[in-house]
Coordinates of C-alpha atoms and ligand atoms in Angstrom, one line a residue:
M210 CA 0.0 0.0 0.0
K211 CA 1.2 3.5 -0.7
F212 CA 1.4 6.3 1.8
N213 CA -2.2 7.6 2.0
T214 CA -3.9 4.2 1.7
A215 CA -1.7 2.7 4.4
L216 CA -2.7 5.6 6.7
L217 CA -6.4 4.9 6.2
H218 CA -6.5 1.1 6.2
G219 CA -5.0 -1.1 8.9
D220 CA -5.6 -3.0 12.1
F221 CA -5.9 0.3 13.9
A222 CA -9.0 1.6 12.2
G223 CA -12.5 1.1 13.5
D224 CA -14.1 -1.0 16.1
D225 CA -15.1 -4.6 15.5
K226 CA -17.8 -4.6 18.2
T227 CA -19.9 -1.8 16.7
G228 CA -18.6 -1.0 13.2
A229 CA -17.5 2.5 14.3
T230 CA -15.1 3.7 11.6
L231 CA -12.5 5.0 14.1
T232 CA -11.6 3.4 17.4
P233 CA -13.9 5.3 19.8
I234 CA -12.6 7.3 22.8
Y235 CA -12.3 5.0 25.7
Q236 CA -12.5 7.7 28.3
S237 CA -11.9 5.3 31.2
S238 CA -9.0 5.3 33.7
A239 CA -9.1 1.6 34.4
F240 CA -10.6 -1.6 32.9
A241 CA -12.4 -4.2 34.9
H242 CA -11.8 -8.0 34.5
S243 CA -14.0 -10.8 35.6
S244 CA -11.4 -12.7 37.6
A245 CA -8.3 -12.1 39.6
E246 CA -6.5 -14.6 37.4
D247 CA -7.3 -12.5 34.3
L248 CA -5.9 -9.3 35.7
E249 CA -2.8 -11.2 37.0
K250 CA -2.1 -12.4 33.5
I251 CA -2.4 -8.9 32.0
F252 CA 0.0 -7.5 34.7
H253 CA 2.5 -10.3 33.8
N254 CA 2.3 -9.6 30.1
Q255 CA 0.9 -13.1 29.6
A256 CA -2.4 -12.0 28.1
P257 CA -3.4 -9.0 25.9
G258 CA -5.8 -6.5 27.5
F259 CA -6.0 -3.3 29.3
S260 CA -5.7 -2.5 33.0
Y261 CA -5.0 1.2 33.6
T262 CA -4.8 4.1 31.1
R263 CA -1.4 5.3 32.5
I264 CA 0.0 2.1 31.0
S265 CA -2.3 1.5 27.9
N266 CA -5.7 2.2 26.5
P267 CA -7.6 1.0 23.4
T268 CA -7.8 4.5 21.8
I269 CA -4.2 5.2 22.5
D270 CA -3.3 1.8 21.2
A271 CA -5.0 2.4 17.9
F272 CA -3.1 5.7 17.5
E273 CA 0.2 4.0 18.4
K274 CA -0.4 1.3 15.8
R275 CA -1.0 4.0 13.2
M276 CA 2.3 5.7 14.2
T277 CA 4.1 2.4 14.0
K278 CA 2.7 1.8 10.5
L279 CA 3.5 5.4 9.5
E280 CA 7.2 5.3 10.6
G281 CA 7.7 1.7 9.5
G282 CA 8.7 0.5 13.0
I283 CA 7.6 -2.5 15.1
A284 CA 6.0 -0.7 18.1
S285 CA 5.3 2.7 19.5
I286 CA 4.5 4.4 22.7
A287 CA 2.4 7.6 22.8
C288 CA 3.3 10.2 25.4
A289 CA 1.7 13.4 26.8
S290 CA 4.0 15.6 24.7
G291 CA 6.9 15.6 22.4
M292 CA 9.2 16.5 25.3
A293 CA 7.8 13.6 27.4
A294 CA 8.5 11.3 24.4
L295 CA 12.1 12.6 24.1
F296 CA 12.8 12.3 27.8
N297 CA 11.5 8.7 27.9
A298 CA 13.2 7.8 24.7
F299 CA 16.6 8.9 26.1
C300 CA 16.3 7.8 29.7
N301 CA 15.0 4.4 28.9
I302 CA 18.5 3.4 28.1
L303 CA 20.7 5.9 30.1
C304 CA 22.3 5.7 33.5
A305 CA 24.3 8.2 35.5
G306 CA 27.7 8.6 33.9
D307 CA 26.5 8.0 30.4
E308 CA 27.0 10.5 27.6
I309 CA 25.0 11.6 24.6
V310 CA 26.4 13.0 21.3
T311 CA 24.0 15.2 19.5
S312 CA 23.8 17.5 16.5
A313 CA 23.8 21.0 17.9
S314 CA 21.1 22.0 15.5
L315 CA 18.1 21.3 17.8
Y316 CA 14.7 22.5 19.0
G317 CA 15.2 24.8 22.0
G318 CA 13.3 22.5 24.3
S319 CA 15.6 19.6 23.6
I320 CA 18.6 21.7 24.5
D321 CA 16.9 22.6 27.8
L322 CA 16.1 18.9 28.4
F323 CA 19.8 18.0 28.0
R324 CA 20.7 20.6 30.5
D325 CA 18.2 19.1 33.0
L326 CA 19.8 15.7 32.5
E327 CA 23.1 17.0 33.8
A328 CA 21.6 16.9 37.3
F329 CA 21.3 13.1 36.9
G330 CA 24.9 12.7 35.8
I331 CA 24.2 12.5 32.0
T332 CA 26.5 14.6 29.9
T333 CA 25.7 15.9 26.4
H334 CA 28.2 16.8 23.7
Y335 CA 27.0 19.1 20.9
V336 CA 28.7 18.8 17.5
A337 CA 28.0 20.4 14.1
N338 CA 25.3 18.4 12.3
N339 CA 26.6 16.0 9.6
D340 CA 30.2 16.5 10.8
L341 CA 31.0 12.8 11.2
E342 CA 34.5 13.5 12.4
A343 CA 33.2 15.7 15.1
F344 CA 30.6 13.0 16.1
Q345 CA 33.5 10.5 16.3
A346 CA 35.8 12.8 18.2
A347 CA 33.0 13.4 20.8
T348 CA 32.4 9.7 21.2
N349 CA 34.1 7.8 24.1
E350 CA 33.6 4.7 26.2
H351 CA 30.7 6.4 28.1
T352 CA 28.7 7.3 24.9
R353 CA 25.3 5.6 24.8
L354 CA 23.3 7.3 22.1
Y355 CA 23.5 9.7 19.1
F356 CA 20.7 12.2 18.5
A357 CA 19.7 14.5 15.6
E358 CA 16.7 16.1 14.0
T359 CA 15.8 15.0 10.5
I360 CA 15.3 18.6 9.5
G361 CA 16.7 20.9 12.3
N362 CA 14.2 23.2 13.9
P363 CA 14.8 26.1 13.1
R364 CA 18.2 25.8 11.3
L365 CA 16.6 23.7 8.5
D366 CA 19.7 21.6 8.0
V367 CA 19.0 18.1 6.8
T368 CA 20.7 15.2 8.6
D369 CA 22.4 12.5 6.4
I370 CA 20.7 9.8 8.4
Q371 CA 22.3 6.9 6.6
A372 CA 25.8 8.2 7.2
L373 CA 25.1 9.1 10.9
S374 CA 23.5 5.7 11.6
E375 CA 26.5 3.9 10.1
L376 CA 28.8 5.8 12.5
A377 CA 26.5 5.2 15.4
H378 CA 26.5 1.5 14.8
K379 CA 30.2 1.4 14.3
N380 CA 30.4 2.8 17.9
N381 CA 27.7 0.4 19.2
V382 CA 25.2 3.1 20.0
P383 CA 21.7 3.6 18.7
L384 CA 20.7 6.6 16.6
I385 CA 17.6 8.4 17.8
M386 CA 16.0 10.8 15.3
D387 CA 13.5 13.6 16.0
N388 CA 11.3 13.5 12.8
T389 CA 8.9 16.2 13.8
V390 CA 9.7 18.7 11.1
A391 CA 10.1 16.3 8.2
T392 CA 7.4 13.8 9.2
A393 CA 7.3 10.3 7.7
Y394 CA 5.6 11.9 4.7
L395 CA 9.0 13.2 3.6
V396 CA 11.4 10.6 5.2
R397 CA 11.2 7.5 7.3
P398 CA 14.4 7.6 9.4
L399 CA 14.2 3.9 10.3
E400 CA 14.5 3.1 6.6
F401 CA 17.8 5.0 6.5
G402 CA 19.2 3.2 9.4
A403 CA 18.0 5.1 12.5
D404 CA 17.0 2.9 15.4
I405 CA 14.4 4.9 17.2
V406 CA 12.2 7.8 16.0
V407 CA 10.5 10.4 18.1
N408 CA 7.8 12.7 16.8
S409 CA 6.2 15.7 18.5
T410 CA 2.8 14.7 17.1
S411 CA 1.4 18.0 18.4
K412 CA 2.6 19.3 15.1
Y413 CA 2.0 17.9 11.6
I414 CA 0.5 14.6 12.8
N415 CA -2.3 16.2 14.7
G416 CA -2.4 18.9 12.1
N417 CA -5.0 21.2 13.6
S418 CA -3.2 22.2 16.9
N419 CA -5.9 20.7 19.1
G420 CA -3.7 18.6 21.4
I421 CA -0.2 18.2 22.7
S422 CA 1.4 14.7 22.3
G423 CA 4.5 12.9 21.3
V424 CA 5.3 9.3 20.1
I425 CA 8.4 7.0 20.3
T426 CA 8.6 4.4 17.6
D427 CA 11.2 1.6 17.7
G428 CA 12.6 0.0 14.6
G429 CA 13.5 -3.1 16.7
K430 CA 16.8 -3.7 15.0
F431 CA 19.4 -2.4 17.5
K432 CA 21.2 -5.1 19.4
W433 CA 21.3 -4.1 23.0
D434 CA 24.4 -5.2 24.8
A435 CA 23.4 -5.8 28.5
E436 CA 26.9 -4.8 29.6
R437 CA 26.6 -1.4 28.1
Y438 CA 22.8 -1.0 28.7
P439 CA 22.4 -2.9 32.1
G440 CA 18.7 -1.9 32.3
M441 CA 18.0 -4.0 29.2
K442 CA 19.1 -7.2 30.8
N443 CA 15.7 -8.3 32.1
F444 CA 14.1 -7.4 28.8
K445 CA 16.3 -9.4 26.4
K446 CA 13.5 -12.1 26.4
F447 CA 11.3 -9.7 24.4
G448 CA 13.7 -9.9 21.5
P449 CA 13.2 -7.0 19.1
F450 CA 10.6 -5.5 21.5
A451 CA 13.1 -5.3 24.4
Y452 CA 13.3 -1.5 24.2
I453 CA 9.6 -0.8 24.1
A454 CA 8.8 -3.5 26.7
K455 CA 11.3 -2.0 29.1
L456 CA 9.9 1.5 28.5
R457 CA 6.2 0.5 28.9
N458 CA 7.0 -1.6 32.0
G459 CA 9.3 1.0 33.5
L460 CA 10.0 4.7 32.9
F461 CA 7.0 5.5 30.8
R462 CA 4.5 4.2 33.4
N463 CA 6.5 5.4 36.3
T464 CA 6.9 8.9 35.0
G465 CA 3.1 9.0 34.2
A466 CA 3.9 10.3 30.7
C467 CA 0.7 8.9 29.2
L468 CA -1.4 10.6 26.6
S469 CA -5.1 11.2 27.1
P470 CA -7.5 9.0 25.1
Q471 CA -9.2 12.2 23.8
N472 CA -5.9 13.5 22.3
A473 CA -5.1 10.1 20.9
F474 CA -8.5 10.3 19.1
Y475 CA -7.8 13.8 17.7
N476 CA -4.4 12.6 16.4
S477 CA -5.9 9.6 14.7
I478 CA -8.4 11.8 12.9
G479 CA -5.7 14.4 12.1
M480 CA -3.2 11.9 10.7
E481 CA -5.7 10.5 8.2
T482 CA -5.1 13.7 6.1
L483 CA -1.3 14.0 6.8
G484 CA -0.5 13.2 3.2
L485 CA -2.9 15.6 1.7
R486 CA -1.9 18.4 4.1
M487 CA 1.9 17.8 3.6
E488 CA 1.4 17.8 -0.2
R489 CA -0.2 21.2 -0.1
I490 CA 2.1 22.6 2.6
C491 CA 5.2 21.6 0.7
K492 CA 3.9 23.2 -2.5
N493 CA 3.0 26.4 -0.7
A494 CA 6.3 26.5 1.2
M495 CA 8.3 26.1 -2.1
E496 CA 6.3 28.9 -3.7
L497 CA 6.6 31.3 -0.8
A498 CA 10.3 30.6 -0.3
T499 CA 10.9 31.2 -4.0
F500 CA 8.9 34.4 -3.9
L501 CA 10.7 35.7 -0.8
S502 CA 14.2 34.9 -2.1
D503 CA 13.6 36.2 -5.6
T504 CA 11.9 39.4 -4.5
Y505 CA 14.0 40.5 -1.5
P506 CA 17.7 40.1 -2.3
D507 CA 18.5 41.7 1.1
F508 CA 16.9 38.8 2.9
T509 CA 18.5 35.4 3.5
V510 CA 15.9 32.9 2.8
N511 CA 16.6 29.4 4.1
Y512 CA 14.5 26.5 2.8
P513 CA 15.8 23.0 2.0
G514 CA 14.0 23.1 -1.3
L515 CA 16.0 26.1 -2.6
A516 CA 19.2 25.3 -4.5
S517 CA 20.8 27.9 -2.3
S518 CA 20.4 25.8 0.8
K519 CA 23.6 24.0 1.9
W520 CA 21.5 21.0 2.6
H521 CA 19.6 20.9 -0.7
D522 CA 21.5 17.8 -2.0
I523 CA 20.9 15.7 1.1
A524 CA 17.3 16.8 1.1
V525 CA 16.8 15.6 -2.4
K526 CA 18.5 12.3 -1.6
Q527 CA 16.3 11.7 1.4
C528 CA 13.1 13.5 0.7
G529 CA 12.8 13.5 -3.1
D530 CA 11.1 16.6 -4.5
E531 CA 9.2 17.9 -1.5
F532 CA 10.9 19.7 1.4
G533 CA 8.5 20.4 4.2
G534 CA 6.7 23.4 5.5
I535 CA 9.3 25.5 7.5
I536 CA 11.1 28.5 6.0
T537 CA 13.3 30.9 7.9
V538 CA 14.1 34.4 6.8
R539 CA 16.9 36.6 8.1
T540 CA 15.6 40.1 7.6
G541 CA 18.7 42.2 8.6
S542 CA 17.6 43.4 12.0
K543 CA 15.4 42.5 15.0
E544 CA 13.4 45.6 14.4
K545 CA 12.7 44.6 10.8
A546 CA 11.7 41.1 11.9
F547 CA 9.3 42.4 14.5
A548 CA 7.9 44.9 12.1
I549 CA 7.2 42.2 9.5
I550 CA 5.6 39.9 12.1
N551 CA 3.4 42.8 13.3
A552 CA 2.3 43.8 9.8
L553 CA 1.3 40.3 8.7
Q554 CA -2.4 39.8 8.6
L555 CA -2.9 36.1 8.0
P556 CA -0.1 34.2 9.8
L557 CA -0.6 33.8 13.6
N558 CA 2.3 35.0 15.8
I559 CA 2.6 31.8 17.8
S560 CA 5.1 29.3 19.2
N561 CA 4.0 26.3 17.2
I562 CA 4.5 24.6 13.8
G563 CA 2.6 22.2 11.7
D564 CA -0.9 23.7 11.7
T565 CA -3.3 24.1 8.8
K566 CA -2.8 27.8 9.2
T567 CA 0.4 29.7 8.5
L568 CA 2.3 30.6 11.7
V569 CA 5.3 32.9 12.3
I570 CA 7.5 33.5 15.3
H571 CA 10.8 35.3 16.3
P572 CA 12.6 32.3 17.8
E573 CA 15.4 34.3 19.4
S574 CA 13.2 36.2 21.8
T575 CA 10.8 33.3 22.5
L576 CA 11.7 29.6 22.0
N577 CA 15.4 30.1 22.6
V578 CA 15.0 32.3 25.6
H579 CA 17.0 29.9 27.8
S580 CA 19.8 29.2 25.3
T581 CA 23.3 30.7 25.5
E582 CA 24.6 32.8 22.6
E583 CA 26.7 29.8 21.6
E584 CA 23.8 27.4 21.6
K585 CA 21.7 29.9 19.6
A586 CA 24.3 30.3 16.9
A587 CA 24.8 26.5 16.6
A588 CA 21.0 26.1 16.4
G589 CA 20.8 28.7 13.6
V590 CA 18.9 31.2 15.7
F591 CA 19.7 34.9 15.1
D592 CA 18.0 38.1 16.3
D593 CA 16.9 39.1 12.8
L594 CA 15.4 35.7 12.0
I595 CA 11.7 34.9 11.4
R596 CA 10.5 31.3 11.3
I597 CA 7.5 30.6 9.1
S598 CA 5.4 27.4 9.3
V599 CA 3.5 27.4 6.1
G600 CA -0.1 26.3 6.1
I601 CA -2.6 25.2 3.5
E602 CA -4.1 28.6 2.6
D603 CA -4.3 29.7 -1.0
I604 CA -0.8 30.7 -1.9
E605 CA -1.8 33.9 -3.7
D606 CA -3.2 35.2 -0.4
L607 CA -0.1 34.3 1.5
I608 CA 2.2 35.9 -1.0
E609 CA 0.1 39.0 -1.1
D610 CA 0.2 39.3 2.7
F611 CA 4.0 38.9 2.9
K612 CA 4.3 41.5 0.2
Q613 CA 2.3 44.1 2.0
A614 CA 3.9 43.3 5.4
V615 CA 7.5 43.7 4.0
D616 CA 6.4 47.0 2.2
K617 CA 4.8 48.2 5.5
S618 CA 7.9 47.3 7.5
A619 CA 10.1 49.3 5.1
N620 CA 8.0 52.4 5.7
N621 CA 8.1 51.9 9.5
I622 CA 11.8 51.6 10.0
Ligands
PLP188 C1 7.7 21.0 19.2 C2 8.9 20.1 19.1 C3 9.2 19.3 20.1 C4 8.5 19.3 21.5 O1 7.2 18.8 21.3 P1 6.0 19.2 22.3 O2 4.9 18.3 21.8 O3 5.8 20.6 22.2 O4 6.4 18.8 23.7 C5 10.3 18.5 20.0 N1 11.1 18.5 18.8 C6 10.7 19.4 17.8 C7 11.6 19.3 16.6 C8 9.6 20.2 17.9 O5 9.3 21.0 16.9

């Protein structure tokens, strides 16, 4: 099945009991069983079934199955947010004394999270994305995972996943990819060798910005060495499902990172149109980026679809001829950036991406408020930069609006 068909048809859709076309919202904290023996079996993973929604729930299960199918993995765990998913994905395999090597081109929240992990004895080394020598140089006997974003938010660099996964495996560590910006519509990191994929499904997967959530999907191929990952020892018996089994029976349930069934339902609805939305979003973004870069030579327009992007070639190799919905523009000054944001009529000034509506933000004064100057520069955040998350509006209206906003900003400064 091709992309859209597979999203619509599978063992996740509908409800056998009633014929409902989507798995209904099981808004129940716990699930009763007729005998103590039955519940014992469920708690011992000896029978399928549900006991408590912090651990699993039929509506959430249906959404997780969709995500597994979407990313081409073997199992998924849905969390309350993208950040909860990242925390759980990392800490499921880390102990005090372990080290992470990551691309420095990251979402601001991830940089903040790595700082929080220092209190637990986990050290993070930042290196330039796609600089394999730098990744290797930062790797030592304590390194336990590599991390990068498929398309960095907001630097818009494109990670060469195949090259990075080969290096990770040479060093016996898994590669965890954040696929939020690209989505599986553009690239499936597991197919390029990544081991675990995390999505902030609050964004393109949900699509309408009506619920926060995040999902961890495991490819099931990484060979966990119990010496290096002592926590995995008791889960070896689950074979390829060891990582997910450990997570669901451990950190995920114990941190209470579960998603609400209601939000899982919204996500299942939203993701049915992921392909359609992405098709339109990518087309709009390409046209808007082209317009901005052709019309305003003083601006630096960054979009992986433009030949001027340093990452255009890797983007073509991994994504084909569509390049996602995020564009950044360096306008020359913070005043100019603010003036344009203030003059735009259609885009919402908002800290979000991946909506049906076009969104803009000045990341330096908002999302990266906790980052050091060095972290900001490495993440591609400058004080004259606007980030645009392109929506599904009619492109003529978007271009018209950007045109009047830039004109107005010229008069105001
Ligand atoms: C938004 C985002 C996150 C965090 O997700 P939340 O759902 O907001 O917790 C992580 N990574 C990237 C790339 C994001 O854009």
